[in-house]
XYZ file of C-alpha atoms in Angstrom:
332
model
C 12.265 9.193 12.282
C 12.213 12.315 10.117
C 9.489 13.868 7.982
C 9.665 12.769 4.324
C 6.471 13.907 2.555
C 2.808 14.776 3.064
C -0.345 13.725 1.225
C -3.272 16.156 1.449
C -6.018 13.504 1.365
C -6.986 9.970 0.422
C -7.037 10.063 -3.376
C -9.989 7.637 -3.396
C -12.042 9.866 -1.047
C -10.585 13.380 -1.376
C -13.590 15.154 0.184
C -13.866 12.875 3.171
C -10.317 12.425 4.457
C -7.545 14.179 6.350
C -3.941 14.899 5.391
C -1.294 12.440 6.539
C 2.480 12.543 6.643
C 5.159 9.924 6.081
C 8.097 9.769 8.465
C 11.216 7.836 7.534
C 13.959 6.157 9.570
C 17.168 6.256 7.523
C 18.992 3.691 9.665
C 16.081 1.201 9.372
C 15.145 2.194 5.802
C 11.522 2.087 6.931
C 8.650 4.579 6.890
C 5.289 5.048 8.611
C 2.178 7.128 8.060
C 1.509 9.609 10.859
C -0.823 10.139 12.595
C -1.753 6.489 12.873
C -5.459 5.848 12.286
C -7.715 4.426 14.969
C -8.720 0.779 14.381
C -12.362 1.718 13.786
C -11.322 4.160 11.017
C -9.677 1.543 8.838
C -12.784 -0.101 7.371
C -13.741 3.180 5.668
C -10.414 3.196 3.782
C -11.655 0.284 1.606
C -14.688 1.586 -0.319
C -17.071 -0.470 -2.418
C -15.295 -1.409 -5.621
C -11.865 -1.888 -3.999
C -10.108 -4.584 -6.032
C -10.299 -7.294 -3.325
C -14.103 -7.068 -3.316
C -14.425 -9.149 -6.486
C -12.720 -12.301 -7.700
C -11.226 -10.630 -10.748
C -9.659 -7.207 -11.183
C -12.471 -5.217 -12.807
C -9.977 -2.511 -13.854
C -8.239 -4.733 -16.389
C -8.832 -3.968 -20.074
C -7.171 -4.677 -23.399
C -3.835 -2.828 -23.420
C -2.946 -0.358 -26.144
C -0.341 -1.221 -28.764
C 2.251 1.042 -27.107
C 1.497 -0.500 -23.731
C 2.094 -3.977 -25.179
C 5.431 -2.808 -26.598
C 6.481 -1.313 -23.245
C 5.457 -4.420 -21.347
C 7.178 -6.727 -23.831
C 10.423 -4.777 -23.530
C 10.053 -4.819 -19.741
C 9.498 -8.591 -19.824
C 12.586 -9.066 -21.997
C 14.744 -7.204 -19.481
C 13.126 -8.586 -16.331
C 14.648 -11.405 -14.279
C 12.310 -12.325 -11.463
C 10.754 -15.344 -9.781
C 6.969 -15.529 -9.903
C 4.892 -16.071 -6.767
C 3.900 -19.619 -7.679
C 3.423 -22.921 -5.834
C 6.463 -24.307 -7.660
C 8.651 -21.479 -6.358
C 7.449 -21.950 -2.775
C 7.750 -25.753 -2.966
C 11.420 -25.377 -3.892
C 11.974 -24.334 -0.250
C 9.817 -27.093 1.290
C 10.368 -30.816 1.847
C 9.511 -32.797 -1.280
C 6.614 -35.252 -1.206
C 4.959 -34.108 2.011
C 1.493 -32.554 2.347
C 1.815 -28.853 3.070
C -0.429 -26.202 4.579
C -0.404 -22.483 3.918
C -1.915 -19.700 6.013
C -2.321 -16.311 4.349
C -2.752 -13.373 6.746
C -4.673 -10.688 4.884
C -5.725 -12.991 2.052
C -8.040 -10.446 0.378
C -10.376 -12.130 -2.088
C -8.294 -15.335 -2.037
C -7.723 -15.425 -5.801
C -3.917 -15.428 -5.435
C -4.172 -18.641 -3.402
C -6.157 -20.675 -5.920
C -2.986 -22.041 -7.650
C -1.621 -23.162 -4.251
C -4.822 -25.038 -3.470
C -4.727 -26.700 -6.899
C -1.115 -27.699 -6.220
C -2.202 -29.630 -3.125
C -1.683 -27.122 -0.322
C -4.344 -26.918 2.387
C -5.049 -23.209 2.168
C -6.325 -21.176 5.136
C -7.022 -17.443 4.975
C -7.442 -14.694 7.555
C -9.079 -11.483 6.337
C -10.765 -8.537 8.129
C -12.739 -7.161 5.146
C -16.231 -8.640 4.992
C -16.702 -8.021 1.270
C -13.370 -9.659 0.443
C -14.233 -12.637 2.664
C -17.521 -13.151 0.820
C -15.459 -13.876 -2.320
C -12.597 -15.757 -0.637
C -14.851 -18.237 1.188
C -15.724 -19.796 -2.183
C -12.065 -20.292 -3.105
C -10.232 -21.454 0.045
C -10.318 -24.551 2.239
C -10.846 -22.468 5.364
C -11.402 -18.771 6.073
C -11.433 -16.719 9.302
C -12.415 -13.179 10.214
C -9.403 -11.432 11.732
C -6.279 -9.392 11.163
C -2.624 -10.334 10.958
C -2.173 -8.878 14.448
C -4.829 -11.244 15.918
C -3.886 -14.392 13.997
C -2.939 -16.591 16.964
C -6.296 -15.847 18.629
C -8.169 -16.652 15.416
C -6.187 -19.891 14.882
C -5.227 -21.038 18.410
C -2.643 -23.803 18.514
C -2.449 -24.195 14.718
C 0.817 -24.698 12.834
C 1.482 -24.376 9.111
C 4.250 -25.240 6.659
C 4.152 -21.658 5.411
C 2.654 -18.393 6.613
C 2.260 -15.618 4.064
C 2.013 -11.874 4.538
C 1.855 -10.980 0.862
C 1.043 -7.288 0.349
C -0.542 -7.289 3.806
C 2.183 -6.002 6.113
C 1.992 -2.468 4.695
C -1.702 -2.354 5.740
C -1.105 -3.341 9.384
C -1.461 -0.923 12.278
C 1.227 -2.871 14.144
C 3.515 -4.637 11.641
C 5.877 -5.860 14.374
C 3.014 -7.689 16.090
C 1.827 -9.060 12.733
C 5.227 -10.697 12.157
C 5.202 -12.045 15.730
C 1.783 -13.579 15.125
C 2.891 -15.122 11.827
C 5.843 -16.785 13.539
C 3.625 -18.338 16.234
C 1.725 -20.129 13.445
C 4.826 -21.720 11.893
C 5.558 -25.419 12.280
C 9.162 -26.380 13.133
C 11.254 -25.552 10.093
C 8.313 -23.673 8.541
C 8.606 -20.764 6.134
C 7.622 -17.142 6.659
C 6.945 -15.374 3.354
C 6.760 -11.568 3.338
C 6.113 -9.371 0.310
C 5.500 -5.610 0.290
C 5.810 -2.667 -2.090
C 9.488 -1.881 -2.614
C 10.085 1.663 -1.404
C 13.622 1.682 -2.753
C 12.069 1.716 -6.244
C 12.425 4.673 -8.603
C 8.656 5.183 -8.640
C 8.421 5.769 -4.884
C 11.443 8.086 -4.898
C 10.111 10.100 -7.860
C 6.414 10.302 -7.045
C 6.152 9.744 -3.288
C 2.432 9.910 -2.449
C 1.397 9.713 -6.129
C 3.003 6.317 -6.709
C 0.116 3.807 -6.931
C 1.623 1.529 -4.298
C 2.127 4.298 -1.790
C -1.698 4.312 -1.555
C -2.136 6.209 1.725
C -4.096 5.654 3.988
C -4.565 1.975 3.081
C -0.800 1.572 3.227
C 0.511 2.611 6.624
C 4.061 1.188 6.493
C 6.820 1.422 3.882
C 9.542 -1.191 3.505
C 12.727 -1.916 1.590
C 14.904 -5.020 1.458
C 16.910 -3.650 4.386
C 13.907 -3.096 6.661
C 12.360 -6.493 5.857
C 15.649 -8.202 6.651
C 16.025 -6.239 9.873
C 12.489 -7.105 11.004
C 13.239 -10.832 10.617
C 16.830 -10.999 11.793
C 15.905 -10.023 15.355
C 14.260 -13.456 15.663
C 17.232 -15.407 14.444
C 15.146 -16.568 11.487
C 17.216 -18.102 8.716
C 16.691 -15.994 5.599
C 16.440 -18.309 2.592
C 15.827 -15.718 -0.133
C 15.297 -12.001 -0.571
C 14.705 -10.483 -3.983
C 12.369 -8.333 -6.091
C 9.379 -8.732 -8.409
C 7.040 -6.563 -10.449
C 8.486 -4.568 -13.320
C 6.302 -4.960 -16.409
C 3.062 -3.927 -14.693
C 4.555 -0.470 -14.063
C 4.523 -0.066 -17.838
C 0.859 -1.054 -18.289
C -1.990 1.294 -19.214
C -3.839 0.384 -15.995
C -0.882 1.376 -13.824
C -0.206 4.608 -15.717
C -3.855 5.665 -15.749
C -3.985 5.160 -11.989
C -0.807 7.241 -11.585
C -2.458 10.041 -13.564
C -5.684 9.882 -11.498
C -3.779 9.999 -8.214
C -1.595 12.874 -9.401
C -4.655 14.880 -10.495
C -6.186 14.541 -7.012
C -3.082 15.069 -4.882
C -1.492 17.788 -7.064
C -4.510 19.617 -8.511
C -2.602 22.851 -9.131
C 0.333 21.244 -10.879
C 0.763 20.399 -14.565
C -0.746 17.110 -15.792
C 1.496 14.168 -15.053
C 3.363 12.918 -18.129
C 3.039 9.327 -17.006
C 3.728 7.643 -20.348
C 6.852 9.678 -21.035
C 8.043 8.876 -17.513
C 7.347 5.173 -18.083
C 9.547 5.125 -21.202
C 12.330 6.942 -19.334
C 12.089 4.474 -16.451
C 12.175 1.584 -18.896
C 15.385 2.938 -20.445
C 16.930 3.709 -17.044
C 16.131 0.203 -15.798
C 18.760 -1.245 -18.139
C 21.433 0.266 -15.885
C 19.587 0.369 -12.539
C 20.233 -1.988 -9.625
C 17.425 -4.454 -8.938
C 16.288 -2.551 -5.846
C 15.534 0.508 -7.984
C 13.730 -1.368 -10.753
C 11.050 -3.586 -9.233
C 7.889 -2.480 -7.425
C 7.860 -5.283 -4.815
C 10.375 -6.841 -2.456
C 9.933 -10.319 -1.000
C 11.670 -12.305 1.718
C 11.443 -15.992 2.610
C 12.750 -17.020 6.036
C 12.763 -20.329 7.880
C 11.991 -20.802 11.568
C 14.791 -22.986 12.951
C 13.439 -26.292 14.258
C 15.307 -25.978 17.573
C 13.835 -22.545 18.186
C 10.346 -23.776 17.349
C 10.599 -26.789 19.684
C 12.417 -25.183 22.650
C 11.058 -25.212 26.209
C 8.042 -22.991 26.873
C 9.985 -20.823 29.313
C 12.852 -20.292 26.897
C 10.472 -19.813 23.985
C 8.451 -17.203 25.869
C 11.606 -15.325 26.816
C 12.845 -15.474 23.217
C 9.475 -14.291 21.903
C 9.491 -11.279 24.251
C 13.039 -10.356 23.296
C 12.340 -10.770 19.586
C 9.130 -8.753 19.780
C 10.909 -5.921 21.603
C 13.722 -5.982 19.051
C 11.323 -5.910 16.115
C 9.265 -3.096 17.603
C 12.491 -1.128 17.953
C 13.423 -1.940 14.347
C 10.008 -0.683 13.211
C 10.125 2.458 15.318
C 7.432 5.139 15.319
C 7.999 8.903 14.946
């Protein structure tokens, strides 16, 4: 892995944080923050007021007229599948009851539509403030991390396990994927979604892109690295695509870009975030999908034979897959 860029501090706590660097593996198309934080440091990265600490996003406000125009034009040119129960059900057996486990569920608000659609919804979340909101919204909630999921839910199996904007927060993303797979029923679905670091915003702004968000985000993925992390298991990839274009044109997003830039580049000129947004909107008409959208998602199925193999063979396969994934998600 080679050095890519450095952030001088946590933009949310500039006077109480250390610089960190991002190292990138070109062959994996994957990056990591270095040095890695200690586990007991991580709680302090999520201050009071972090968006998962309330049911609704308190930052939202009525968009300006120009913002509505930008977002409308973005919507008109966007072709993406929403993260909805209907989309997920299109990959699952029709007419059966389904269960969903979300590792790193935050405040649980994203799972409410799945519960209404008939899924039994179980969450795992390490943040106490986020759990205090999520416990009112989910069928079942557990204190834990993606890396400790099998210990938190011993012997459980689910139709679908989600790591939706969670994997980038994990100290050990390879172990988090391993743990997610142990919770899958035969033929079950693994759903991963992370910020898309092939996007123009990440390439242009590096640490000032809102979804770089160091030190809360410790890992940086693209379509290639998500595929590579799953292919070492022999998982059957059902879909891999991109979402999230219009929100990059919103006032909320652009104001956050400007705040981050002012903290991380205090000696530079003010960021011209709205001009850049219009340029990115125009450029998106000719850009490949990987450059346009802010998130990449992957849906993979655990083959039934692999899930129901003998314990000796399964253990050997798990060890080989874990070693392969750890190599795919190498450290500096």
